[in-house]
Coordinates of C-alpha atoms in Angstrom, one line a residue:
M1397 CA 0.0 0.0 0.0
S1398 CA 2.8 2.4 0.8
R1399 CA 4.3 1.6 -2.7
S1400 CA 1.0 2.7 -4.2
G1401 CA 1.1 6.0 -2.3
I1402 CA -1.8 5.1 0.0
S1403 CA -1.4 6.5 3.5
I1404 CA -2.4 4.0 6.1
K1405 CA -1.4 6.0 9.3
G1406 CA -4.4 6.2 11.6
K1407 CA -6.5 3.8 9.6
K1408 CA -8.5 1.0 11.1
A1409 CA -7.3 -2.5 10.0
V1410 CA -9.1 -5.7 10.7
I1411 CA -7.1 -8.9 10.3
V1412 CA -9.4 -11.9 10.0
G1413 CA -7.2 -14.8 11.1
R1414 CA -5.0 -15.3 14.1
S1415 CA -2.3 -17.5 12.7
N1416 CA 1.4 -17.2 13.6
I1417 CA 2.2 -17.2 9.9
V1418 CA 0.0 -14.3 8.8
G1419 CA -2.2 -12.8 11.4
L1420 CA 0.4 -12.1 14.1
P1421 CA 3.2 -10.8 11.9
V1422 CA 0.9 -8.6 9.8
S1423 CA -0.6 -7.1 12.9
L1424 CA 2.8 -6.2 14.2
L1425 CA 3.8 -4.7 10.9
L1426 CA 0.7 -2.6 10.8
L1427 CA 1.1 -1.5 14.4
K1428 CA 4.6 -0.2 13.6
T1429 CA 3.1 2.1 10.9
D1430 CA 0.5 3.6 13.4
V1431 CA -2.5 1.7 12.1
I1432 CA -5.3 0.8 14.5
V1433 CA -5.3 -3.0 14.5
T1434 CA -8.0 -5.5 15.5
V1435 CA -7.4 -9.2 15.1
V1436 CA -10.5 -11.3 14.8
H1437 CA -11.2 -14.9 13.8
S1438 CA -13.9 -17.2 12.4
R1439 CA -15.5 -17.6 15.9
T1440 CA -15.6 -13.9 16.8
P1441 CA -19.2 -12.9 17.7
D1442 CA -20.6 -10.4 15.3
L1443 CA -17.6 -10.5 13.0
E1444 CA -19.4 -8.5 10.4
S1445 CA -19.5 -5.4 12.7
F1446 CA -15.7 -5.3 12.9
I1447 CA -15.4 -5.7 9.1
R1448 CA -17.9 -3.0 8.3
E1449 CA -15.8 -0.4 10.2
A1450 CA -12.4 -1.4 8.7
D1451 CA -10.5 0.8 6.3
I1452 CA -8.1 -2.2 5.6
I1453 CA -9.2 -5.8 5.7
I1454 CA -6.7 -8.6 5.6
A1455 CA -8.4 -12.0 5.2
D1456 CA -6.7 -15.3 6.0
T1457 CA -9.4 -17.5 7.5
G1458 CA -9.0 -20.6 5.4
Q1459 CA -12.8 -20.7 4.8
A1460 CA -14.0 -20.2 1.3
M1461 CA -15.9 -16.9 0.8
M1462 CA -16.5 -16.5 4.5
I1463 CA -16.5 -12.7 4.3
K1464 CA -19.3 -11.2 2.3
G1465 CA -18.6 -8.3 0.0
S1466 CA -21.7 -6.5 1.4
C1467 CA -19.8 -6.2 4.7
V1468 CA -17.0 -4.3 3.1
K1469 CA -17.4 -0.5 3.2
P1470 CA -16.8 1.5 0.0
G1471 CA -13.2 2.5 -0.4
A1472 CA -11.8 -0.1 2.0
A1473 CA -8.6 -1.9 0.9
V1474 CA -9.1 -5.7 0.9
I1475 CA -6.1 -8.1 0.9
V1476 CA -7.1 -11.7 0.5
I1477 CA -4.4 -14.1 1.5
G1478 CA -6.3 -17.3 2.0
T1479 CA -7.2 -19.5 -1.1
N1480 CA -9.6 -22.4 -1.0
V1481 CA -10.7 -25.1 -3.3
I1482 CA -14.5 -25.5 -3.9
D1483 CA -16.4 -27.9 -6.1
D1484 CA -17.4 -26.6 -9.6
L1485 CA -18.8 -29.1 -11.9
S1486 CA -18.9 -26.6 -14.8
R1487 CA -15.1 -26.7 -15.0
K1488 CA -13.1 -29.5 -16.5
S1489 CA -11.1 -30.0 -13.3
G1490 CA -14.3 -30.2 -11.2
Y1491 CA -13.1 -27.4 -8.9
R1492 CA -12.0 -23.8 -8.7
L1493 CA -10.0 -21.6 -6.4
V1494 CA -11.6 -18.9 -4.4
G1495 CA -10.5 -16.5 -1.7
D1496 CA -11.8 -15.9 1.8
V1497 CA -13.8 -12.9 0.6
D1498 CA -16.9 -13.3 -1.6
F1499 CA -17.3 -10.2 -3.8

């Protein structure tokens, strides 16, 4: 985001996923750039309310299309890290790859 000239200082970020590989390191990186960070997970009550308020959403839940596009506020930056395989009989392979966010 900084490479694209987008200022993130003071923005609200929600990291959906608490893994040691993505969630924790990304939260620490964002905190060092003065971003307000909230880490949530698939079992967070009223998860959608956190996502609706976020300026930056980083999704790594491991659950296909768990976050609905209708929960993302206009202008929010969405970074999808998780990829998932779902059945798709219309494809030759019988499956397709999707992210954690369903746009």
